[in-house]
PDB file of C-alpha atoms and ligand atoms in Angstrom:
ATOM      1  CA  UNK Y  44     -21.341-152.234 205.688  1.00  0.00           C
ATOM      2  CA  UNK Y  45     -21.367-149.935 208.406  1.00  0.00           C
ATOM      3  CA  UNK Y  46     -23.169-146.809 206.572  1.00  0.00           C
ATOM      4  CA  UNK Y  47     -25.557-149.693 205.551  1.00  0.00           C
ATOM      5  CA  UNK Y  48     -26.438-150.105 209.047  1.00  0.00           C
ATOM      6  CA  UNK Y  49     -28.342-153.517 208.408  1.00  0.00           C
ATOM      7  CA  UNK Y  50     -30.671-154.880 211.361  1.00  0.00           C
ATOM      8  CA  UNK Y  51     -29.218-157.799 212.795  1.00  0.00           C
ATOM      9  CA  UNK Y  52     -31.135-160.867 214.737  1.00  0.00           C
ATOM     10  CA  UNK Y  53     -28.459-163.398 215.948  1.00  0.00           C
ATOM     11  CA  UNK Y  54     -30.197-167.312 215.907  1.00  0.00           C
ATOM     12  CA  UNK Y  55     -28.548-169.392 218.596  1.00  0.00           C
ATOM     13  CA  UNK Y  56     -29.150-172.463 219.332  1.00  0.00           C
ATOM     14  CA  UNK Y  57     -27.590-176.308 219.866  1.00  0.00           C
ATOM     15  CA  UNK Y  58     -27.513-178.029 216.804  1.00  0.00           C
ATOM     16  CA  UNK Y  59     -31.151-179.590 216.053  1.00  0.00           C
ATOM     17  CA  UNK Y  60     -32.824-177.404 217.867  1.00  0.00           C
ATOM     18  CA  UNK Y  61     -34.628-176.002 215.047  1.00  0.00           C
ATOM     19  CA  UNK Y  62     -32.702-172.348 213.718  1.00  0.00           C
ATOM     20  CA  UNK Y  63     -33.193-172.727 209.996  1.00  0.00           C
ATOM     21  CA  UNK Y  64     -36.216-174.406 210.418  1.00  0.00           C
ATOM     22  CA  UNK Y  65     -37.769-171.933 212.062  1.00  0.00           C
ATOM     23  CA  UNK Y  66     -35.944-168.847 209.754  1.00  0.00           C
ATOM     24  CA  UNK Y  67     -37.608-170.029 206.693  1.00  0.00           C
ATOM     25  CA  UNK Y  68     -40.817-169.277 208.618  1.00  0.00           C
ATOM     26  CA  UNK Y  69     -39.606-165.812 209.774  1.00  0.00           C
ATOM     27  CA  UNK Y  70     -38.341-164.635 206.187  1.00  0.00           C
ATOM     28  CA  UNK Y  71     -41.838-165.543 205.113  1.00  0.00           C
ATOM     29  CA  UNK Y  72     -43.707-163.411 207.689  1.00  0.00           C
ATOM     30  CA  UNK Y  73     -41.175-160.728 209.000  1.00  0.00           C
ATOM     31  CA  UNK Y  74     -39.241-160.114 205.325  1.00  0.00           C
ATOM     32  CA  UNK Y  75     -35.725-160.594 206.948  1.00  0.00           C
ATOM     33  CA  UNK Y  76     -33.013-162.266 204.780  1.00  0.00           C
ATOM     34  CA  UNK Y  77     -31.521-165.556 206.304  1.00  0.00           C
ATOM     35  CA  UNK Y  78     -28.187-165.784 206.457  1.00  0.00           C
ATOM     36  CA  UNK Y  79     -26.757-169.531 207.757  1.00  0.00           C
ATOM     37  CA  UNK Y  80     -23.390-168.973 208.296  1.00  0.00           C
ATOM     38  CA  UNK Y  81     -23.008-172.942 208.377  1.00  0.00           C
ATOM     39  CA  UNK Y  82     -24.702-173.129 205.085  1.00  0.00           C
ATOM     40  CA  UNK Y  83     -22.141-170.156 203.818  1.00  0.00           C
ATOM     41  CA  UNK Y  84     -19.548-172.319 205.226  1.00  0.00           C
ATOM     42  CA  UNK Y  85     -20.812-175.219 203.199  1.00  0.00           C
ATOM     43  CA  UNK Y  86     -21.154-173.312 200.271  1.00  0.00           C
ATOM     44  CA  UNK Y  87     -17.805-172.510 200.308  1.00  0.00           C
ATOM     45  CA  UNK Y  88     -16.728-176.001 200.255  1.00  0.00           C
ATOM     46  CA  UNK Y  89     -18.843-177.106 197.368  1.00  0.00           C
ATOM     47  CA  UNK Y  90     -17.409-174.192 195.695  1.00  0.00           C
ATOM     48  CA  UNK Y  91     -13.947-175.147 196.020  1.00  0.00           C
ATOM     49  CA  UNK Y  92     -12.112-172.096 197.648  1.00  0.00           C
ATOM     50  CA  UNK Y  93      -8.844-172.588 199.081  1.00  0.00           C
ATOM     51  CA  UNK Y  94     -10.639-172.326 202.471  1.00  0.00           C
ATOM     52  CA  UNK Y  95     -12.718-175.721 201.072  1.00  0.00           C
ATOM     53  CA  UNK Y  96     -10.434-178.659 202.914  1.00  0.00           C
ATOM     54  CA  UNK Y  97     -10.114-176.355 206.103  1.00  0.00           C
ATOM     55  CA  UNK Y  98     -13.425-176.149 206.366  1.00  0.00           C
ATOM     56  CA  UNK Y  99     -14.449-179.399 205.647  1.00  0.00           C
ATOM     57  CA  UNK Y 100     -12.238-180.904 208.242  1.00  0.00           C
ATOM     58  CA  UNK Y 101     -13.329-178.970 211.153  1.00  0.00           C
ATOM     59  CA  UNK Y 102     -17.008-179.086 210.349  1.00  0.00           C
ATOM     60  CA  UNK Y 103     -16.097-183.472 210.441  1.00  0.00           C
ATOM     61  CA  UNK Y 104     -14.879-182.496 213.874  1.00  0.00           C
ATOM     62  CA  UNK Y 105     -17.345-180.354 215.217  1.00  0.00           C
ATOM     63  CA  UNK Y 106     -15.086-177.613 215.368  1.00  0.00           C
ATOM     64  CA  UNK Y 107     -15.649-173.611 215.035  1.00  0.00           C
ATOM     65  CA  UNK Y 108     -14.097-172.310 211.995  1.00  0.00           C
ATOM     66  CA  UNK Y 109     -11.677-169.320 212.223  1.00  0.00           C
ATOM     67  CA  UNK Y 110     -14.086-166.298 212.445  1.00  0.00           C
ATOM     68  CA  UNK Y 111     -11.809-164.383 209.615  1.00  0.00           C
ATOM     69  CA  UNK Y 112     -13.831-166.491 207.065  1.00  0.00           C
ATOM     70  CA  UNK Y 113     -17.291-166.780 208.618  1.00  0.00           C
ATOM     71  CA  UNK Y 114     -17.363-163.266 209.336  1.00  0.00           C
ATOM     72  CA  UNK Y 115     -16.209-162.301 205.665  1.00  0.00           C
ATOM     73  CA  UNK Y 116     -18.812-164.720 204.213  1.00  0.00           C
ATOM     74  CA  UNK Y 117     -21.252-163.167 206.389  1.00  0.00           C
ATOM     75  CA  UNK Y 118     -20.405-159.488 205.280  1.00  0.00           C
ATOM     76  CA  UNK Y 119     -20.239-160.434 201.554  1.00  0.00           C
ATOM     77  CA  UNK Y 120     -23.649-162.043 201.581  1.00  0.00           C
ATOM     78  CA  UNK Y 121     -25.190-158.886 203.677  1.00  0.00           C
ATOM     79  CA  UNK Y 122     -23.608-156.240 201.622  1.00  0.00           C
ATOM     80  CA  UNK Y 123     -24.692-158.143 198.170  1.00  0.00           C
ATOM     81  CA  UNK Y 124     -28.274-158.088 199.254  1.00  0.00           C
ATOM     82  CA  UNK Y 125     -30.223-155.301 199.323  1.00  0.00           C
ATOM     83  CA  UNK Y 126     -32.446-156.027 202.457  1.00  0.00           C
ATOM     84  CA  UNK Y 127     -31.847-154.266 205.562  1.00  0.00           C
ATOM     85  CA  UNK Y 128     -32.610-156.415 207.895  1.00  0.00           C
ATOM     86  CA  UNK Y 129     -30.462-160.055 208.406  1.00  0.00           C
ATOM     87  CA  UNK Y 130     -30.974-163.052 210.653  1.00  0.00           C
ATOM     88  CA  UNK Y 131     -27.675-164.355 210.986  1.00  0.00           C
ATOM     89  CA  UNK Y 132     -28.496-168.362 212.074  1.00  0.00           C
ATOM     90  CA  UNK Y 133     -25.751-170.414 213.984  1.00  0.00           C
ATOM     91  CA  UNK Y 134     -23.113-167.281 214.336  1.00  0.00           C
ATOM     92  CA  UNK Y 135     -21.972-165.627 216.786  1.00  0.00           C
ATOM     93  CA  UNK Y 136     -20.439-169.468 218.288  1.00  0.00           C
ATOM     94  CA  UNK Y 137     -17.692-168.294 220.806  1.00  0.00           C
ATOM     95  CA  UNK Y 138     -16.570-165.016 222.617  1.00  0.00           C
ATOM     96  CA  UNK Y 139     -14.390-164.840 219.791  1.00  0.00           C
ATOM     97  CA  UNK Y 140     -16.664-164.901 217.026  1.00  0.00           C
ATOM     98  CA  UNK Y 141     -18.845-162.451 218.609  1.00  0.00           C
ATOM     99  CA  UNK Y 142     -15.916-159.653 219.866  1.00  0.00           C
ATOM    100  CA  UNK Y 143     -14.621-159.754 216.107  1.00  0.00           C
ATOM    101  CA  UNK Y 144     -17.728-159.523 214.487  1.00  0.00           C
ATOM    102  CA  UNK Y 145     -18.490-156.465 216.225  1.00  0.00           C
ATOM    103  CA  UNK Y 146     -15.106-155.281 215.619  1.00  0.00           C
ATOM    104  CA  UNK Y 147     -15.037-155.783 212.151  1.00  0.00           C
ATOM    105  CA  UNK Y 148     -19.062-154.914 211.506  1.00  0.00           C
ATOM    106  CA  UNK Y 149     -19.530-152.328 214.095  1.00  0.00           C
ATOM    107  CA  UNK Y 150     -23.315-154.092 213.982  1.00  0.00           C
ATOM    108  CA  UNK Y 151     -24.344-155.240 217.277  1.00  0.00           C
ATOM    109  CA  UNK Y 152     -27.731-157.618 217.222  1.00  0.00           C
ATOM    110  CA  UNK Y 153     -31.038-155.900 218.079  1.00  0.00           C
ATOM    111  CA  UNK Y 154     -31.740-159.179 219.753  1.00  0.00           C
ATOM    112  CA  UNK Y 155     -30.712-162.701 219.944  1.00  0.00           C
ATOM    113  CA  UNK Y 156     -33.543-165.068 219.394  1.00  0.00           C
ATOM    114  CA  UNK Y 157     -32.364-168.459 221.427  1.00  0.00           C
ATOM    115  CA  UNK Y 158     -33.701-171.681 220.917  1.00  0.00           C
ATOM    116  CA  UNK Y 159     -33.601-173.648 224.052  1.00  0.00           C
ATOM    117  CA  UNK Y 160     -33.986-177.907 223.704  1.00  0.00           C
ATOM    118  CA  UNK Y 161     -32.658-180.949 225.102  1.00  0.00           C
ATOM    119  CA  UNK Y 162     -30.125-183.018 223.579  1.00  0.00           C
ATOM    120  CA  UNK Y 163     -31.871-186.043 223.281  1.00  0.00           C
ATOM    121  CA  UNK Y 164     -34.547-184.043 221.520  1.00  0.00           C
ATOM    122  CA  UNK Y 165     -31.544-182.748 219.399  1.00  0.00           C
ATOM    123  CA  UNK Y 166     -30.228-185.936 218.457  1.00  0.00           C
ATOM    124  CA  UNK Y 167     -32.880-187.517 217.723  1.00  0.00           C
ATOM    125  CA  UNK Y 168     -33.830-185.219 215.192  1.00  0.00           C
ATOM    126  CA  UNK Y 169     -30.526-184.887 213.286  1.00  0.00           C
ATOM    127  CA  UNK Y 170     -29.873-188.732 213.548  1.00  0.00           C
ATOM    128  CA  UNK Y 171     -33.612-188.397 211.338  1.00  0.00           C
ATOM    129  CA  UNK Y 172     -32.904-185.516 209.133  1.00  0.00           C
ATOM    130  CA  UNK Y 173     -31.136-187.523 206.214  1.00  0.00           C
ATOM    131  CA  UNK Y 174     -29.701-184.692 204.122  1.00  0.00           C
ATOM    132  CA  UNK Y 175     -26.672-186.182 203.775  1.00  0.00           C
ATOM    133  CA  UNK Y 176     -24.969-183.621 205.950  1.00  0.00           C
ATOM    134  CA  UNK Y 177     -21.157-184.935 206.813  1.00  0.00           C
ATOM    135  CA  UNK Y 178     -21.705-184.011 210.464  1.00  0.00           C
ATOM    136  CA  UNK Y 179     -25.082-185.485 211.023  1.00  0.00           C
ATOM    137  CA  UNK Y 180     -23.469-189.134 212.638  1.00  0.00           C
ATOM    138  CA  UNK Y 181     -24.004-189.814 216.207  1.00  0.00           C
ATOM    139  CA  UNK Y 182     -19.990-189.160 217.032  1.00  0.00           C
ATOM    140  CA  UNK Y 183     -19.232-185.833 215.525  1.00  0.00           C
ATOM    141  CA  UNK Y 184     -23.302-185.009 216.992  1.00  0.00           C
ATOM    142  CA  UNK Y 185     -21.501-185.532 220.369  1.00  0.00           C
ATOM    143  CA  UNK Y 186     -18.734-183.369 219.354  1.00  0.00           C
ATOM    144  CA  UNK Y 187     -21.181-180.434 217.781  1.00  0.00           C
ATOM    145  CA  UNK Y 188     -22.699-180.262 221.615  1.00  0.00           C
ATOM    146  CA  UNK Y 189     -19.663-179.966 223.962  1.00  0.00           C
ATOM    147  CA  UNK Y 190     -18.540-177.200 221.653  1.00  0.00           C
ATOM    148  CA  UNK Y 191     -22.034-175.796 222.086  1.00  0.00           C
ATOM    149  CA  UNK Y 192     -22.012-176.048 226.014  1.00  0.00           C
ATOM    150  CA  UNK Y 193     -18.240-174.957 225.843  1.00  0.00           C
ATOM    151  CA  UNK Y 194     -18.013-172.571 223.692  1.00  0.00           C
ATOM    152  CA  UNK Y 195     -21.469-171.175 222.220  1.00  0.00           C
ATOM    153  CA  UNK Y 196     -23.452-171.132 225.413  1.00  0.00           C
ATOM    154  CA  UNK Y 197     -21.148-168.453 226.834  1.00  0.00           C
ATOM    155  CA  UNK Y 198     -22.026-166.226 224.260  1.00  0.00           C
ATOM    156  CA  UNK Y 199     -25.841-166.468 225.037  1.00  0.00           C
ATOM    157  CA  UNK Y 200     -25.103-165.875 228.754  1.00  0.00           C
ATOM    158  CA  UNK Y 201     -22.976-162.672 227.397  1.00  0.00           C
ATOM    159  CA  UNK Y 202     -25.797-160.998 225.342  1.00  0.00           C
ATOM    160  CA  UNK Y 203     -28.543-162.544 228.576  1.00  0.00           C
ATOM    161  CA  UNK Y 204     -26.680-159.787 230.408  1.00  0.00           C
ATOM    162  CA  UNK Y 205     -27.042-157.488 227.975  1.00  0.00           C
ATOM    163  CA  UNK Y 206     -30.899-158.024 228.523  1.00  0.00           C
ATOM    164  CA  UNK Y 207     -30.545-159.095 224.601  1.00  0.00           C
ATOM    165  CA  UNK Y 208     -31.717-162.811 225.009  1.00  0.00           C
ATOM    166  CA  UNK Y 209     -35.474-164.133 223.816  1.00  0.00           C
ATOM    167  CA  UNK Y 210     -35.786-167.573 224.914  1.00  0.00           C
ATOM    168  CA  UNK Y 211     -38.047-169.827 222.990  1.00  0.00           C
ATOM    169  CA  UNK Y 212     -39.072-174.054 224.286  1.00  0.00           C
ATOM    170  CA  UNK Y 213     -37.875-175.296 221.002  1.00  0.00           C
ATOM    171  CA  UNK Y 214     -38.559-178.893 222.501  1.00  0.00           C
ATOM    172  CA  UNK Y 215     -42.488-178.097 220.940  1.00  0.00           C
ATOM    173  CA  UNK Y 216     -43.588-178.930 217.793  1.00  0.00           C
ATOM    174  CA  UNK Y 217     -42.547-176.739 214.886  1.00  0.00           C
ATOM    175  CA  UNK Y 218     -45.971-174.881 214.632  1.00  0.00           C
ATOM    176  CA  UNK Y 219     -45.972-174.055 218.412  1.00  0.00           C
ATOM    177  CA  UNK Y 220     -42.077-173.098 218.551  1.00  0.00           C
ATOM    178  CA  UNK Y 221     -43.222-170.597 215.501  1.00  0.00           C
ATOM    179  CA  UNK Y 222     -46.366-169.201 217.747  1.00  0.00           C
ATOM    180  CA  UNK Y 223     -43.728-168.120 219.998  1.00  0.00           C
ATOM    181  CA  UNK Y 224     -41.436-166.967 217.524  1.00  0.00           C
ATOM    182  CA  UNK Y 225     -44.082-164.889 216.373  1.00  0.00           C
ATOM    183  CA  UNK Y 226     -44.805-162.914 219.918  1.00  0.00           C
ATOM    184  CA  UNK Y 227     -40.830-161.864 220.037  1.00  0.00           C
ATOM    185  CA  UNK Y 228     -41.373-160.515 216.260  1.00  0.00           C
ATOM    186  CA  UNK Y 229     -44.368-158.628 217.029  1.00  0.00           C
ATOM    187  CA  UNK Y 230     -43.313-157.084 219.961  1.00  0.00           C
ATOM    188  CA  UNK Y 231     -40.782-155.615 218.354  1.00  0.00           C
ATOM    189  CA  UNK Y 232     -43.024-154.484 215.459  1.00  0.00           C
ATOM    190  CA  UNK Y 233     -45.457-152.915 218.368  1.00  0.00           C
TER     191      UNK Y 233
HETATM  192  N1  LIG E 145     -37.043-180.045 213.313  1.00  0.00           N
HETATM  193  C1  LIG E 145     -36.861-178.708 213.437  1.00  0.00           C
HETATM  194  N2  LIG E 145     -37.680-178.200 214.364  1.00  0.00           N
HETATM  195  C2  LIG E 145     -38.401-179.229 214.855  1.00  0.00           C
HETATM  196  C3  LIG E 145     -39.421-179.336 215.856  1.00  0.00           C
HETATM  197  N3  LIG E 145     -39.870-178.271 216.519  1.00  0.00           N
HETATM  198  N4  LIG E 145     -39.925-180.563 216.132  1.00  0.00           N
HETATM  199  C4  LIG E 145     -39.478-181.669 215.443  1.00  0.00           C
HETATM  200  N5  LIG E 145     -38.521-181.621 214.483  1.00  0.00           N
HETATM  201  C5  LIG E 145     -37.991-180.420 214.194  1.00  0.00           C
HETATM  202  O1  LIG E 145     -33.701-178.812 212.269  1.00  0.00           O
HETATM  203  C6  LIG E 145     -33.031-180.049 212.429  1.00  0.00           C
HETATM  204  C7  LIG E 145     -34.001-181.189 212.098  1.00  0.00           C
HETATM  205  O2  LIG E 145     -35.051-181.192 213.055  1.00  0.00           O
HETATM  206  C8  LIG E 145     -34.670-181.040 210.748  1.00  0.00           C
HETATM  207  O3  LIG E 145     -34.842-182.304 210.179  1.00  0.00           O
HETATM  208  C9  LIG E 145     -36.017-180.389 211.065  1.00  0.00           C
HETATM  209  O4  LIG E 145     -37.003-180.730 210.160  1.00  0.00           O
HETATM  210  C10 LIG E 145     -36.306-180.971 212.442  1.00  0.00           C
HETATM  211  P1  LIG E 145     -32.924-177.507 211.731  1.00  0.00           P
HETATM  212  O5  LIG E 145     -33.940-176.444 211.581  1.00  0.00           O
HETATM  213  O6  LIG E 145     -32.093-177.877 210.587  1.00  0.00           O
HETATM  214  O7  LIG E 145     -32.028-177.205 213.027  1.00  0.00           O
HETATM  215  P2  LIG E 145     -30.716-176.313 213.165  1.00  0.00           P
HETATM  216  O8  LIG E 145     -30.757-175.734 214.518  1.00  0.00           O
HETATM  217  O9  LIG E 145     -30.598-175.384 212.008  1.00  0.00           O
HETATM  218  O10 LIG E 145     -29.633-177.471 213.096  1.00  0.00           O
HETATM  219  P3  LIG E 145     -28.175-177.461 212.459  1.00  0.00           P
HETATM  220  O11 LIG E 145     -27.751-178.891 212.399  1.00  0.00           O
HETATM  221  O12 LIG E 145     -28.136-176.677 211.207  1.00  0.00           O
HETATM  222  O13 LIG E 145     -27.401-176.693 213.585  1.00  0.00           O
HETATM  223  P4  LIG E 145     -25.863-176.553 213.810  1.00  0.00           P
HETATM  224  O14 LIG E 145     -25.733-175.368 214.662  1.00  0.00           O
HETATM  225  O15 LIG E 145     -25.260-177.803 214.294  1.00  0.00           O
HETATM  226  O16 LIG E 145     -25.315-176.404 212.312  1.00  0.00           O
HETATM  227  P5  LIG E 145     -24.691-175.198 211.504  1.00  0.00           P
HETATM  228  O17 LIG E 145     -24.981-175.426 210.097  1.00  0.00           O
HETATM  229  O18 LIG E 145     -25.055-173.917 212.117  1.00  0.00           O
HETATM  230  O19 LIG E 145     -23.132-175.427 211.756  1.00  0.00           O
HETATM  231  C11 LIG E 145     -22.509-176.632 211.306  1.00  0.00           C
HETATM  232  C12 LIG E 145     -21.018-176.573 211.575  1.00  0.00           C
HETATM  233  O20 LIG E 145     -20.430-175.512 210.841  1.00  0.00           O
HETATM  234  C13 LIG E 145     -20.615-176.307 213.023  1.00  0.00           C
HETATM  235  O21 LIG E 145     -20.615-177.471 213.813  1.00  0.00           O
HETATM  236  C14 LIG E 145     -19.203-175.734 212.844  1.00  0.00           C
HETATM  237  O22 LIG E 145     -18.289-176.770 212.614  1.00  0.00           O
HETATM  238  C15 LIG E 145     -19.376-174.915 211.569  1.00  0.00           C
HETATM  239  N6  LIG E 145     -19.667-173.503 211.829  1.00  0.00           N
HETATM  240  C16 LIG E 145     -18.620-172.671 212.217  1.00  0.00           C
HETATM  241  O23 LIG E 145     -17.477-173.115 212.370  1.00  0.00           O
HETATM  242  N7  LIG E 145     -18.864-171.340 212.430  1.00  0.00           N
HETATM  243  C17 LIG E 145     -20.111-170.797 212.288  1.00  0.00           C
HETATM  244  O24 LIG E 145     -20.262-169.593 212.508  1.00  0.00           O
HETATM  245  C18 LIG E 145     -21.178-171.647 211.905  1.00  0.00           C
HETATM  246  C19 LIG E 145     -20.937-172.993 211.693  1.00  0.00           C
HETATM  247 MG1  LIG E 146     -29.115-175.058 210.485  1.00  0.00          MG
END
C-alpha cells in the first residue's frame, strides 16, 4: 500500500451529521472511492468472520473497535481497488486509531473534511433514518456521542493543528452542506 501511495481524505464527523451522505455526492463529482469503515465493520458482521460477535457488541455499545481490524479492512478494500484516491468516512475515531494507521499505512490525509452539527440536529435525524441500523436507538445514540466528544473530537483538534481541518455547517440542508463541500474540493483542484 505504501508504493501505491493512495490520496487520502479523512470524513469526521458526530454520528448524523451527514458523512456518507454527503460522500455519495463527492464520489459522483470528485471520482474518489468511499470507504465507510463502519459499513466495512458491518460488513464484516453480516459476513460472519470470527471478528463478527466482537464487533457487533461494541457497535450495540457505542464503542470503538480495536483499530487492528478497522485498519486491515480499510487497507484490504484500498489495495483491492484500483482508484487512487480514498475518502475514508468515520475513521480515524481516537488518537489511537489515527497513530496506528499512520504507522501501519505510512498515508497521512491530504485533508480532513469535518462536519460540524449539533446533537439535537444529530439525533433527530438518526432517530428518523429507519435502516434498521442496531445502533440507531436513542440510548446507544447517547453512547455514540460521548465517545465522539471523548474520544473522536481529539483527533480533529490534532490534525486542526496540523492546519489539516476543513470545517463545514453540516446543520444546513443537504444541498447547501454539498455547496460547501464543493468549495474545499475545488480548491484543491485549483
Ligand atoms: N441527513 C444527512 N444529511 C442531512 C442534512 N444535511 N439535513 C437533513 N438530514 C440529513 O446521515 C444520517 C441521516 O441524516 C440520514 O437519514 C440522512 O439522510 C440524514 P448519514 O449521512 O448517514 O450520517 P453519518 O454521519 O454517516 O452517520 P452515521 O450514523 O453513519 O455515523 P457514525 O459515525 O455514528 O457511524 P459509523 O457507521 O461511522 O460507525 C458506527 C459504529 O461503528 C461506531 O459507533 C463504532 O462503534 C464503530 N466504528 C468503529 O469502531 N471504528 C471505526 O473506525 C468506525 C466505526
Ligand atoms: Mg455513515
Amino acid at each position: 500500500l505504501a508504493e501505491k501511495k493512495p490520496t487520502v481524505v479523512f470524513v469526521l464527523g458526530g454520528p448524523g451529521s451527514g458523512k456518507g451522505t454527503q460522500c455519495a455526492n463527492i464520489v459522483e463529482h470528485f471520482g474518489y472511492t468511499h470507504l465507510s469503515a463502519g459499513d466495512l465493520l458491518r460488513a464484516e458482521i453480516k459476513s460472519g468472520s470470527e471478528n463478527g460477535t466482537m464487533i457487533q457488541n461494541m457497535i450495540k455499545e457505542g464503542k470503538i473497535v480495536p483499530s487492528e481490524v478497522t485498519i486491515k479492512l480499510l487497507q484490504k478494500a484500498m489495495l483491492e481497488n484500483d482508484n487512487d484516491k480514498f475518502l475514508i468516512d468515520g475513521f480515524p475515531r481516537n488518537e489511537e486509531n489515527r497513530a496506528a494507521f499512520e504507522v501501519v499505512t505510512q498515508i497521512e490525509p491530504e485533508f480532513v473534511l469535518f462536519f460540524a452539527c449539533s446533537e439535537e440536529e444529530m439525533e433527530k435525524r438518526l432517530l428518523s433514518r429507519n435502516q434498521g441500523r442496531e445502533d440507531d436507538n436513542i440510548e446507544t445514540i447517547r453512547k455514540r456521542f460521548n465517545v465522539f466528544l471523548e474520544s473522536s473530537l481529539p483527533v480533529v483538534q490534532y490534525y486542526e493543528s496540523k492546519g489539516k481541518v476543513r470545517k463545514i455547517d453540516a446543520a444546513k440542508p443537504i444541498a447547501e452542506v454539498f455547496d460547501a463541500v464543493k468549495a474545499v474540493f475545488a480548491a484543491k483542484h485549483e
